[in-house]
PDB file of C-alpha atoms in Angstrom:
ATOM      1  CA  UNK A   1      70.898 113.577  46.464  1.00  0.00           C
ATOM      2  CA  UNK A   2      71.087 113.929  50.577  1.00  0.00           C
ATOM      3  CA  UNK A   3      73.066 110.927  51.653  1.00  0.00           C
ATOM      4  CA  UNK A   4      71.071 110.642  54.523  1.00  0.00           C
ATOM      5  CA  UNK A   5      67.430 110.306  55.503  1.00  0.00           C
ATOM      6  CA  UNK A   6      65.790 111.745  58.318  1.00  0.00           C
ATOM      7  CA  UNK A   7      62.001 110.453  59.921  1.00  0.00           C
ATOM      8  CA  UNK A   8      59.917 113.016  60.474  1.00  0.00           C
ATOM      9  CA  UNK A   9      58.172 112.667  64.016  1.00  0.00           C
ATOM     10  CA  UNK A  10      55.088 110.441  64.293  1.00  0.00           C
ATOM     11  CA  UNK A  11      51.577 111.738  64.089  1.00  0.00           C
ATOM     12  CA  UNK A  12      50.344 111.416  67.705  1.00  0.00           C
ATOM     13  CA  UNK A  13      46.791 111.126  68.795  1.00  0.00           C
ATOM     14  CA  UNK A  14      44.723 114.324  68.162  1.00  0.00           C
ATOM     15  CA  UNK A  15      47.359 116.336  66.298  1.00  0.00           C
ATOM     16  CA  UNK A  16      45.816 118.307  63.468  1.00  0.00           C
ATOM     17  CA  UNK A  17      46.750 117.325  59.932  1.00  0.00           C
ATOM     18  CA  UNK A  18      46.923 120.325  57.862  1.00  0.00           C
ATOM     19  CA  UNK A  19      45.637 119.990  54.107  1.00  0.00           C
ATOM     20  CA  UNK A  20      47.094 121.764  51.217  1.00  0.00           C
ATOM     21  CA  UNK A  21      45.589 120.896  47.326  1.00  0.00           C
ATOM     22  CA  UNK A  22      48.920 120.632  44.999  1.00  0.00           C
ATOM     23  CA  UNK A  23      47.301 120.304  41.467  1.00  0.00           C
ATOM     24  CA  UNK A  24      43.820 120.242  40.035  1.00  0.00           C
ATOM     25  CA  UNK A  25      40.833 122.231  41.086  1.00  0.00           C
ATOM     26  CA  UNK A  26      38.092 120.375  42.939  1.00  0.00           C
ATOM     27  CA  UNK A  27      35.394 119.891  41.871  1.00  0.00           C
ATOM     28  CA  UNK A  28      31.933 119.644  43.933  1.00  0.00           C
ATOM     29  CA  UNK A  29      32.127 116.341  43.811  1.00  0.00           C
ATOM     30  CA  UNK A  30      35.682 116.138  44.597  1.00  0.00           C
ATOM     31  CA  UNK A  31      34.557 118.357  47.410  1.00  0.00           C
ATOM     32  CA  UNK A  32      32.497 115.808  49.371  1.00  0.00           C
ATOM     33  CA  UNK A  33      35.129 113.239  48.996  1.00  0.00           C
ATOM     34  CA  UNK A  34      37.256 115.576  50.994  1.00  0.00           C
ATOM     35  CA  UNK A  35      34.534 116.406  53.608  1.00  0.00           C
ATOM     36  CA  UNK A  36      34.251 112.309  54.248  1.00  0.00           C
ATOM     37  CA  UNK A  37      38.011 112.433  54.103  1.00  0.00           C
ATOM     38  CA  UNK A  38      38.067 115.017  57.265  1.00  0.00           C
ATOM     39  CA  UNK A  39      35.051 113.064  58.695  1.00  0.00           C
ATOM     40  CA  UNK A  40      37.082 109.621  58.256  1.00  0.00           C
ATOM     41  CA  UNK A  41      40.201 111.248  60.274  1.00  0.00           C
ATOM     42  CA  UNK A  42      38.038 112.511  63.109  1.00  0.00           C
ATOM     43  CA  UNK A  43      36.939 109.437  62.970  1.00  0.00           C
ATOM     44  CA  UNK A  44      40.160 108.082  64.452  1.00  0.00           C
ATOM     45  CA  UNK A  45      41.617 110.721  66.592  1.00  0.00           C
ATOM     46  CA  UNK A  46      42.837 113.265  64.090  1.00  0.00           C
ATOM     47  CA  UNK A  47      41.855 116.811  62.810  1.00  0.00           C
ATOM     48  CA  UNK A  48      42.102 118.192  59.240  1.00  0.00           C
ATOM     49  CA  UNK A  49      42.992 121.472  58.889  1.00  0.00           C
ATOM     50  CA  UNK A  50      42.166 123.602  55.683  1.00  0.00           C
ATOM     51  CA  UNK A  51      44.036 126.488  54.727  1.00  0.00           C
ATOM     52  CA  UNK A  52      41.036 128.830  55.211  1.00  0.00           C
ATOM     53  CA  UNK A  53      37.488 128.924  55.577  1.00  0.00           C
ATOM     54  CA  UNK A  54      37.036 129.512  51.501  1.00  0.00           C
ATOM     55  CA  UNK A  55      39.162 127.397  50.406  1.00  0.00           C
ATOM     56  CA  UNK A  56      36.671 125.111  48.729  1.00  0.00           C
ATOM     57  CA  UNK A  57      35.594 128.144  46.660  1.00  0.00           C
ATOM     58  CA  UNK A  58      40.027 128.691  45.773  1.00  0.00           C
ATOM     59  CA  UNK A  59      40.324 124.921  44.683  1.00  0.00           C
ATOM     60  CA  UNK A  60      37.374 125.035  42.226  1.00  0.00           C
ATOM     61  CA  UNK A  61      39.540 127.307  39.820  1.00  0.00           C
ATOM     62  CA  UNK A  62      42.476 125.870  38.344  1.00  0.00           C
ATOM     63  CA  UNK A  63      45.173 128.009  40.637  1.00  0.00           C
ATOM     64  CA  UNK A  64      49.007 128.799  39.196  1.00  0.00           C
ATOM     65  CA  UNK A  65      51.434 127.147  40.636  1.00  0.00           C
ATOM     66  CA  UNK A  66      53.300 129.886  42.680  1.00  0.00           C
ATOM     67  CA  UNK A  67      49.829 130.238  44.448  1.00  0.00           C
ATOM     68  CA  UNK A  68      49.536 126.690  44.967  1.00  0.00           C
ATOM     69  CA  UNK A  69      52.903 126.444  46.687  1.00  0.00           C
ATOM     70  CA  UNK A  70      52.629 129.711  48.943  1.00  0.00           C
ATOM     71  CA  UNK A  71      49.726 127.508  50.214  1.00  0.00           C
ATOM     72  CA  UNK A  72      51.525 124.517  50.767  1.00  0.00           C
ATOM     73  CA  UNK A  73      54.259 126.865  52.111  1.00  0.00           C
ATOM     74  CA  UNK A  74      51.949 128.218  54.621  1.00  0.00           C
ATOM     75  CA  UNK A  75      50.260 125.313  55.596  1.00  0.00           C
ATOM     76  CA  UNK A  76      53.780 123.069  55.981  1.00  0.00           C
ATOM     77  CA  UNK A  77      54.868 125.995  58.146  1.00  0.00           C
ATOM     78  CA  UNK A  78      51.755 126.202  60.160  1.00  0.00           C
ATOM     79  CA  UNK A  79      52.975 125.397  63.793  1.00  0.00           C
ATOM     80  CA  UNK A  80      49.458 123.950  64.625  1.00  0.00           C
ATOM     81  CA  UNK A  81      49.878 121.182  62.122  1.00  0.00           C
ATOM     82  CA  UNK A  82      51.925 118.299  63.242  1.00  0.00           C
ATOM     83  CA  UNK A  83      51.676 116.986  59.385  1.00  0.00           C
ATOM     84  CA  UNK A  84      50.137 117.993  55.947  1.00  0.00           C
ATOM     85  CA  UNK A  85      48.035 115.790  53.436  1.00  0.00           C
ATOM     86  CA  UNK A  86      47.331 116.531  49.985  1.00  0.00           C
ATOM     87  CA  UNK A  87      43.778 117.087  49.155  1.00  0.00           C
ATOM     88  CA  UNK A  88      43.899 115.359  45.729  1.00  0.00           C
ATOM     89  CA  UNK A  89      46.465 114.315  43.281  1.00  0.00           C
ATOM     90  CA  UNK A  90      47.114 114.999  39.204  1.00  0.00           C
ATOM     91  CA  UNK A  91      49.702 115.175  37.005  1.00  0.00           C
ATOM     92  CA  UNK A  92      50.900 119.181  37.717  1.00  0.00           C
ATOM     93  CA  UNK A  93      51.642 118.436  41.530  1.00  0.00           C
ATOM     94  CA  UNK A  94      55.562 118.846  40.261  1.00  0.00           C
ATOM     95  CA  UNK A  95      54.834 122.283  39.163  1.00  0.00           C
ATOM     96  CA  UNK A  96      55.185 123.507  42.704  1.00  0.00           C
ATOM     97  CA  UNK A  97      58.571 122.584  42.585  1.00  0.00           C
ATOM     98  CA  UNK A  98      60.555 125.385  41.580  1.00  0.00           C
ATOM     99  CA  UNK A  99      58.618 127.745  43.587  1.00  0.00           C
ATOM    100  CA  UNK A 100      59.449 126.222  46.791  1.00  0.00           C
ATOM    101  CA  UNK A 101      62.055 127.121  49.825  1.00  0.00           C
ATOM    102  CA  UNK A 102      63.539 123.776  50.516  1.00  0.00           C
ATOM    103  CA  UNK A 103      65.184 125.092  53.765  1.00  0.00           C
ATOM    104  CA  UNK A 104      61.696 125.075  55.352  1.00  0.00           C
ATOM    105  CA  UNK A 105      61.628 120.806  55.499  1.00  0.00           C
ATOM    106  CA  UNK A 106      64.597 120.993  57.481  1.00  0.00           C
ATOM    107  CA  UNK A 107      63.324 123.523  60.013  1.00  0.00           C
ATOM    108  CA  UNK A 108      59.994 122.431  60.127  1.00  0.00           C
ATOM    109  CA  UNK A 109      60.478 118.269  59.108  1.00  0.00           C
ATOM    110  CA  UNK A 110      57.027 117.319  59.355  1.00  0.00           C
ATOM    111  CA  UNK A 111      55.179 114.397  57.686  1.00  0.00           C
ATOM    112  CA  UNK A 112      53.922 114.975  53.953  1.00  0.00           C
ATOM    113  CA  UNK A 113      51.009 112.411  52.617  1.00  0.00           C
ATOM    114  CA  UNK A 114      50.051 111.716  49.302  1.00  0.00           C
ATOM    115  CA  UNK A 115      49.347 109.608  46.749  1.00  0.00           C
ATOM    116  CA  UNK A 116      49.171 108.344  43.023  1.00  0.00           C
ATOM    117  CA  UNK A 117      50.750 111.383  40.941  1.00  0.00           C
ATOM    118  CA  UNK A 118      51.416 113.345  44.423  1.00  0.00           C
ATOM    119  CA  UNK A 119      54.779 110.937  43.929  1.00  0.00           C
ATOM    120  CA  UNK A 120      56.282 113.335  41.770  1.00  0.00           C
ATOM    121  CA  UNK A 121      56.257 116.013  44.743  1.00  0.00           C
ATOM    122  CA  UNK A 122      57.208 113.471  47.586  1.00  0.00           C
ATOM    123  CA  UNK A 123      60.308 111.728  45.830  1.00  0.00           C
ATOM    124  CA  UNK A 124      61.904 114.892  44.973  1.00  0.00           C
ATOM    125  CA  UNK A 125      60.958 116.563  48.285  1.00  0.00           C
ATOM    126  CA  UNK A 126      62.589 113.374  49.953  1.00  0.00           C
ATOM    127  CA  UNK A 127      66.016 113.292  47.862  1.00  0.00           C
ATOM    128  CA  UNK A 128      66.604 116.556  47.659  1.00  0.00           C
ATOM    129  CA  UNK A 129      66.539 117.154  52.018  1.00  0.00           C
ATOM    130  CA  UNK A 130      67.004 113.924  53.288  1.00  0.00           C
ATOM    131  CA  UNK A 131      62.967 114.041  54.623  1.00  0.00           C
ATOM    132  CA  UNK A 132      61.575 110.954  54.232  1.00  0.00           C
ATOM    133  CA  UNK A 133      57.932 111.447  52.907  1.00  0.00           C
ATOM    134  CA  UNK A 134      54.876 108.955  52.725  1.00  0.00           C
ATOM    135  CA  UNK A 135      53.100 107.735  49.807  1.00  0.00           C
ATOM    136  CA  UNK A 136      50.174 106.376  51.210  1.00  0.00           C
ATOM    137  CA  UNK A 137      48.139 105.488  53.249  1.00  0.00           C
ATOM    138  CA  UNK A 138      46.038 108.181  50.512  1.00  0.00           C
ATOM    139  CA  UNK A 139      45.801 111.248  49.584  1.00  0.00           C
ATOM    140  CA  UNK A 140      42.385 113.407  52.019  1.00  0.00           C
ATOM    141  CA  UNK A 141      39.915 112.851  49.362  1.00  0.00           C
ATOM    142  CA  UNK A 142      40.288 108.951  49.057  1.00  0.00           C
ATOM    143  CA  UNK A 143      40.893 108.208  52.860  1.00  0.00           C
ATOM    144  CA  UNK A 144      36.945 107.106  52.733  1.00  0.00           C
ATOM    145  CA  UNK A 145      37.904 104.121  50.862  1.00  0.00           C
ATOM    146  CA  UNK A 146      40.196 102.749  53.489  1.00  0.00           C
ATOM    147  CA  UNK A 147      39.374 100.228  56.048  1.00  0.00           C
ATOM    148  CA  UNK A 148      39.865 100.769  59.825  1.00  0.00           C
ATOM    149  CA  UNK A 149      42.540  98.855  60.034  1.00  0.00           C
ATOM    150  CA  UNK A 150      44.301 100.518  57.161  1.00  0.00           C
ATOM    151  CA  UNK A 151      43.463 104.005  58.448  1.00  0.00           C
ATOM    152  CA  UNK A 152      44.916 103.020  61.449  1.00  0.00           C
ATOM    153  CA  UNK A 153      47.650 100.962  59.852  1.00  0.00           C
ATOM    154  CA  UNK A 154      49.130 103.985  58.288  1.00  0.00           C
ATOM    155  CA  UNK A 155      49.038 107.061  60.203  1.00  0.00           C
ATOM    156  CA  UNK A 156      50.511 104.675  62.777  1.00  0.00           C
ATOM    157  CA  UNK A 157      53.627 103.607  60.566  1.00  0.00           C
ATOM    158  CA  UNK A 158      54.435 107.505  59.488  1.00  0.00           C
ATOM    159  CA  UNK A 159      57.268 108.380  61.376  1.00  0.00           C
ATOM    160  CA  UNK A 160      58.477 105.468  62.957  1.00  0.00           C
ATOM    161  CA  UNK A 161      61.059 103.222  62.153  1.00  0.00           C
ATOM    162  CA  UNK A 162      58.496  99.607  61.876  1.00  0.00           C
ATOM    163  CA  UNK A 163      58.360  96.626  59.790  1.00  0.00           C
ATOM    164  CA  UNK A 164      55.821  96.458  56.790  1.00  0.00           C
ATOM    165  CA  UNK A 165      54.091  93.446  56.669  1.00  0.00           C
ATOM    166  CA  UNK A 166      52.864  93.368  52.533  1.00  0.00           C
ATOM    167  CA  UNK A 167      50.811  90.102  50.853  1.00  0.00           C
ATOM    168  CA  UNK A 168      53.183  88.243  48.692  1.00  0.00           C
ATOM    169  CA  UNK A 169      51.519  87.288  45.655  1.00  0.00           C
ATOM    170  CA  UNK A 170      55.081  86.377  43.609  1.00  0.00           C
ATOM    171  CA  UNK A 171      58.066  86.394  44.660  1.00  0.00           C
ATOM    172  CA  UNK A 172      61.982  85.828  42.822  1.00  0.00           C
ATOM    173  CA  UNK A 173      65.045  86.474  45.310  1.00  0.00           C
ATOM    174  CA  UNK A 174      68.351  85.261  44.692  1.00  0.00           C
ATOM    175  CA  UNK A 175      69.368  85.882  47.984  1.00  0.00           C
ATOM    176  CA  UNK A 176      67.360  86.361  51.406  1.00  0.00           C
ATOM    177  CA  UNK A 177      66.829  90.106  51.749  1.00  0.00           C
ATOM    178  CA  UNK A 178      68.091  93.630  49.945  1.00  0.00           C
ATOM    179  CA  UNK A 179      68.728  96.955  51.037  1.00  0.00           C
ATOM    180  CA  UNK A 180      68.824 100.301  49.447  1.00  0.00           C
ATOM    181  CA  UNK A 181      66.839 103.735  49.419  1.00  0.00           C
ATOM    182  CA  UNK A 182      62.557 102.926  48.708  1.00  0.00           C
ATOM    183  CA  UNK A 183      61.672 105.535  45.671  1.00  0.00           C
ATOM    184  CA  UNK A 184      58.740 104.821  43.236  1.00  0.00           C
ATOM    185  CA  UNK A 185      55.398 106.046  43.520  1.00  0.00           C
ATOM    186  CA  UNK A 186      52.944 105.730  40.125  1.00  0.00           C
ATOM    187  CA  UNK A 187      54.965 104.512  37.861  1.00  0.00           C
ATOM    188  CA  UNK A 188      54.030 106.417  34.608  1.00  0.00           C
ATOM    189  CA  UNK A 189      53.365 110.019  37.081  1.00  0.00           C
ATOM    190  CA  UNK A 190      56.785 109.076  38.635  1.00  0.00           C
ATOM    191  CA  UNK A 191      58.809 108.569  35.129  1.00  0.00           C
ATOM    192  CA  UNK A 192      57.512 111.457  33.254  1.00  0.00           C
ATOM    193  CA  UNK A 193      58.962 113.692  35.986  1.00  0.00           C
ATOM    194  CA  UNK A 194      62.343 111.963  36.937  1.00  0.00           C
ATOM    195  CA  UNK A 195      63.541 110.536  33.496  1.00  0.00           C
ATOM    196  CA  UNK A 196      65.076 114.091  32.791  1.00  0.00           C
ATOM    197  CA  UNK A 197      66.107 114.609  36.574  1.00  0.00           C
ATOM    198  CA  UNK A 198      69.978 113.847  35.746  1.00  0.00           C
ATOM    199  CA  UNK A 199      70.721 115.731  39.413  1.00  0.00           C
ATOM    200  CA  UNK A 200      68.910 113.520  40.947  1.00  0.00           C
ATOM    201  CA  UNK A 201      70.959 110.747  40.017  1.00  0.00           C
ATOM    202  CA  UNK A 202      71.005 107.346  42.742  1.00  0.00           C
ATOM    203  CA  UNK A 203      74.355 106.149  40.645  1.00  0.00           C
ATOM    204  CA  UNK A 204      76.176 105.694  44.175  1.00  0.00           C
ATOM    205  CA  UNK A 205      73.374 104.424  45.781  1.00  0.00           C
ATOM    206  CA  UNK A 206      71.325 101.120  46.051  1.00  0.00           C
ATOM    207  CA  UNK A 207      67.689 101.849  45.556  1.00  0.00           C
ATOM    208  CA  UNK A 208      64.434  99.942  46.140  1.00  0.00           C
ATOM    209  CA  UNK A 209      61.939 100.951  43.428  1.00  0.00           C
ATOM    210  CA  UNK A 210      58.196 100.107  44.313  1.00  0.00           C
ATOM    211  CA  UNK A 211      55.413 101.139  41.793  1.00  0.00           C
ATOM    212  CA  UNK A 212      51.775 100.649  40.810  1.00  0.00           C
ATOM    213  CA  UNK A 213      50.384 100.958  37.584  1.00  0.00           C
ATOM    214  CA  UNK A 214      47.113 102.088  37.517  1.00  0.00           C
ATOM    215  CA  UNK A 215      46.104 102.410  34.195  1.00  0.00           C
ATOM    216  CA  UNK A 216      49.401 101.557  32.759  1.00  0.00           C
ATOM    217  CA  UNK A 217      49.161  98.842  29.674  1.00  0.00           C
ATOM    218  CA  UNK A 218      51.589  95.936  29.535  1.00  0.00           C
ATOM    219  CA  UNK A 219      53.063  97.627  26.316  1.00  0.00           C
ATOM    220  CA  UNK A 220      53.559 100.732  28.416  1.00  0.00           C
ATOM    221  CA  UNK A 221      55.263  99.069  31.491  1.00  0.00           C
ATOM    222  CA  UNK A 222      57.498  97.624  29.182  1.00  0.00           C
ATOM    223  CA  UNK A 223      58.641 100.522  27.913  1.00  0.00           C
ATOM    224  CA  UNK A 224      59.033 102.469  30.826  1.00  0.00           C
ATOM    225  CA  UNK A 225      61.026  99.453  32.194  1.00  0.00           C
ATOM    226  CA  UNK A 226      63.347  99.902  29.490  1.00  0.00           C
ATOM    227  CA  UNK A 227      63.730 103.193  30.213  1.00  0.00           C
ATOM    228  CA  UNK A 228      64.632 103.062  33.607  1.00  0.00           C
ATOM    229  CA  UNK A 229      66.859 100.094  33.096  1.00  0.00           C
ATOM    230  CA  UNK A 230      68.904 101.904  30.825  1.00  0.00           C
ATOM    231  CA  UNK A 231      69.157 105.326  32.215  1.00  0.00           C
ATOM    232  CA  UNK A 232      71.123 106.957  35.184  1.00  0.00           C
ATOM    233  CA  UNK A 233      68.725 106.882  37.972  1.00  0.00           C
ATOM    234  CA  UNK A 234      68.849 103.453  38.757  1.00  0.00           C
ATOM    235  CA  UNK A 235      72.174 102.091  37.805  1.00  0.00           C
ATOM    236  CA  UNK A 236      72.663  99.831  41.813  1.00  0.00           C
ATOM    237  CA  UNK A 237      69.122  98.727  41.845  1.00  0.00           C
ATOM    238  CA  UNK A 238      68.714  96.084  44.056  1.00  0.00           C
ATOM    239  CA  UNK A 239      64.947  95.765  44.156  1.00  0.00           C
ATOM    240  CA  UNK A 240      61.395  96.022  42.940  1.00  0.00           C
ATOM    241  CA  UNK A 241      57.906  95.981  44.703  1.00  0.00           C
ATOM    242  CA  UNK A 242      55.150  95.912  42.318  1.00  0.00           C
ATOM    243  CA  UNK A 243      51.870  97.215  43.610  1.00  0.00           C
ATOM    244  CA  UNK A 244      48.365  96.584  41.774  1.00  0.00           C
ATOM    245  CA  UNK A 245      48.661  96.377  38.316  1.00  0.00           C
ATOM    246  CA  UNK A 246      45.160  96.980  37.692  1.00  0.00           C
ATOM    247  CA  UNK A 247      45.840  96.344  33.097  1.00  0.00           C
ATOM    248  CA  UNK A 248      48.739  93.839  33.588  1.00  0.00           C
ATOM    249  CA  UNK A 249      48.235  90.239  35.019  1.00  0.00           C
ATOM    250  CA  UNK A 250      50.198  89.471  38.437  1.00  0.00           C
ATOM    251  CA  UNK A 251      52.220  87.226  36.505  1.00  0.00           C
ATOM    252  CA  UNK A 252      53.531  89.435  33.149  1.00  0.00           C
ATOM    253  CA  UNK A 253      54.276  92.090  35.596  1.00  0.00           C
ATOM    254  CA  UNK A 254      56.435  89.810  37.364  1.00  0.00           C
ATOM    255  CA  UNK A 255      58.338  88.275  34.000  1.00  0.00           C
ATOM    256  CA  UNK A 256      58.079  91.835  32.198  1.00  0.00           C
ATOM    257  CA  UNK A 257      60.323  93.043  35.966  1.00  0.00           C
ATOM    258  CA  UNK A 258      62.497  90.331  35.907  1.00  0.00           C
ATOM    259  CA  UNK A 259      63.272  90.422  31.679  1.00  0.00           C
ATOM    260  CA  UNK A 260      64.263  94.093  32.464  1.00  0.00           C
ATOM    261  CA  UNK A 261      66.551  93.609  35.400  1.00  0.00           C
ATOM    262  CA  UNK A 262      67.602  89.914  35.352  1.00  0.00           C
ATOM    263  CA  UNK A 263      67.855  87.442  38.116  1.00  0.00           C
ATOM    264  CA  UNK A 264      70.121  89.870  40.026  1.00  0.00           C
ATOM    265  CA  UNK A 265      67.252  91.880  40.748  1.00  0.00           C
ATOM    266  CA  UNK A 266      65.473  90.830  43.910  1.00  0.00           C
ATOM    267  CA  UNK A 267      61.380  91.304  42.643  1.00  0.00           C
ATOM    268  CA  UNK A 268      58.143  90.878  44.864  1.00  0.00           C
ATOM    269  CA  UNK A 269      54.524  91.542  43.682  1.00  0.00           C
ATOM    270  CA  UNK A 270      52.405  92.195  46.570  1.00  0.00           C
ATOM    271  CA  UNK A 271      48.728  93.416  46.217  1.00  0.00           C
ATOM    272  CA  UNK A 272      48.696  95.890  48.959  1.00  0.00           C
ATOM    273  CA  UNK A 273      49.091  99.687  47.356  1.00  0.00           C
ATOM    274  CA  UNK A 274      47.245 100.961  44.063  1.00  0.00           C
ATOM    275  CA  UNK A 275      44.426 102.859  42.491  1.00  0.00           C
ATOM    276  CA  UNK A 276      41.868  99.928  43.111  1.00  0.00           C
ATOM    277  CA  UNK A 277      40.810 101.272  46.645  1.00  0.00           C
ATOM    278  CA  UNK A 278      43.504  99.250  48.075  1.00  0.00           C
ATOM    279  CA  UNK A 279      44.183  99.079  52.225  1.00  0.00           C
ATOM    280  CA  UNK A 280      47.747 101.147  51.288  1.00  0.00           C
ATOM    281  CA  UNK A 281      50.210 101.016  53.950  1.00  0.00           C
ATOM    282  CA  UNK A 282      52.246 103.918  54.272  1.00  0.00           C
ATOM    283  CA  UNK A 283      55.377 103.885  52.639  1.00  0.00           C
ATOM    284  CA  UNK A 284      58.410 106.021  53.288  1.00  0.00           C
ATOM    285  CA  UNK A 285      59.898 107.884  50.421  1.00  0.00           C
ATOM    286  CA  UNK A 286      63.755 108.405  50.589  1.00  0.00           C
ATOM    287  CA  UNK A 287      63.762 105.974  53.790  1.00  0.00           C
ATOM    288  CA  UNK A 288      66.674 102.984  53.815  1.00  0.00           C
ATOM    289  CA  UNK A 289      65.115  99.530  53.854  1.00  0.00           C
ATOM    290  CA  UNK A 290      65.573  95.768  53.663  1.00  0.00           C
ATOM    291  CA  UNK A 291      63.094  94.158  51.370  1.00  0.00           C
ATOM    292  CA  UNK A 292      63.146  90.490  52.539  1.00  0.00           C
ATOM    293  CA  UNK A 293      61.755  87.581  49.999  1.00  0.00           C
ATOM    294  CA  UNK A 294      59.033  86.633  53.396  1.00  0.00           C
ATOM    295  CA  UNK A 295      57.437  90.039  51.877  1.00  0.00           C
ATOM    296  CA  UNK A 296      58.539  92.240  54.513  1.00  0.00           C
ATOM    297  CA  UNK A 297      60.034  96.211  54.410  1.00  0.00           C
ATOM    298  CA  UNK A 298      62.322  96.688  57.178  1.00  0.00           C
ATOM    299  CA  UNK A 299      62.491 100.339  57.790  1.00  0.00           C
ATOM    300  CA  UNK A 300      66.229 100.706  58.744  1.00  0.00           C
ATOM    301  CA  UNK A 301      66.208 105.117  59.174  1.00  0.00           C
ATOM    302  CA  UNK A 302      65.488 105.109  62.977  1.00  0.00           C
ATOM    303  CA  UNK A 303      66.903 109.837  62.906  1.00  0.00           C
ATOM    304  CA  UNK A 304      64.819 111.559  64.305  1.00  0.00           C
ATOM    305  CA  UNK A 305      66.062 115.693  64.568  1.00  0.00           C
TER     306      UNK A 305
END
């Protein structure tokens, strides 16, 4: 894992936001949600780019995944772009991983946006180089969904070192604030890919899981819980932000977190990032933070190259 973590510089007003599509094919209905998705960011100042003219006619076939990530590879590297969004998530956005040129995120070390399963592709992206990534404020074809304030919310916390404000529903600290590096994502998308990612290991460093469950059972979450408790990747944990848990009551989320982890834990559930249309804030992947028990994420990575 890169010891450090490095923000990527902040969208500015009229940039162009370049889209890339990471996994499934879209549909025509997937297609309009994307269309309001571009309208919604012209909207507020910003331009979506596509990667060509056709591209709605490439995405409605199921693509391989070395074609997939030439796109994203194109599109990343695109000068024009000052960031790239994913069009729409699903559980083969990993698959682009081997088939990518990780030198480029340190030449290029723009913003990357996604959401729900796109957290498979923006963890390891961010502890593998170091480039903090942003799950949230949504992936292109859900940005409709968002209120203005959230829209403007999030593109205005990517690349700058800020403080999150996030609703505290419950709340246990045993002491007033933790550090340690953010990771998470959704939570069933996120262990499926990195509970056989040994190399990825956070062993020697304190980490800040956050998650949301979307259609994660209580049965499920505990399991998973176990799982993570118990293997490699999370061996300093020093906290846990729980997102919506749209199957699981606020309060057996909370208990099933804090039977897992214990008391040493710090745990707060917060109902501001999920799969319910939620007003996500954008939160950095890789990024060093304090999560303070006033429900607040200190962004503490202020490197910009």
């Amino acid at each position: 894992m890169n010891s450090s973590a490095t923000l990527p510089p902040a969208i500015l007003d009229g940039a162009s936001i370049g889209v890339f599509n990471p996994s499934e094919k879209i549909t025509n209905e997937r297609a309009t949600y994307l269309r309001l998705g571009a309208k919604r960011l012209q909207s507020k100042g910003w331009i979506a780019q596509f990667p060509s003219n056709n591209c709605f006619d490439e995405w409605a076939e199921l693509r391989d995944a070395v074609t997939r990530a030439e796109e994203f590879c194109a599109v990343y590297s695109n000068f024009r772009n000052s960031a790239v969004i994913a069009a729409w998530a699903g559980s083969n956005s990993a698959d682009l991983l081997p088939h990518l040129d990780f030198h480029q995120f340190f030449k290029a070390q723009k913003p990357i946006i996604g959401y729900g399963d796109n957290c498979t592709f923006l963890n390891e992206v961010a502890l593998r180089t170091g480039l903090i990534t942003y799950y949230g404020p949504n992936y292109l074809g859900k940005l409709n969904l968002l209120s203005d304030r959230a829209m403007e919310r999030g593109f205005k916390q990517i690349g700058r070192g800020c403080v999150i404000e996030l609703k505290s529903q419950f709340s246990a600290f045993s002491t007033p604030h933790v550090q340690g590096r953010l990771i998470g994502g959704s939570l069933r998308s996120f262990w499926n890919h990195f509970s056989d990612f040994e190399r990825l290991s956070l062993v020697d460093t304190p980490a800040i899981l956050f998650f949301e469950t979307a259609s994660l059972n209580l049965k499920g979450l505990e399991k998973i819980l176990c799982e993570i408790r118990d293997s490699r990747l999370f061996r300093l944990l020093s906290g846990v932000v729980i997102g919506q848990t749209k199957l699981i009551t606020p309060e057996d989320a909370l208990r099933v977190v804090i039977d897992r982890f214990g008391r040493r834990v710090a745990v707060l559930k917060c109902d501001d990032f999920g799969h319910s249309g939620a007003d996500n804030p954008a939160l950095p992947v890789g990024s060093m933070v304090t999560l303070s028990s006033n429900a607040r994420l200190n962004i503490l990575e202020t490197k910009v190259r």
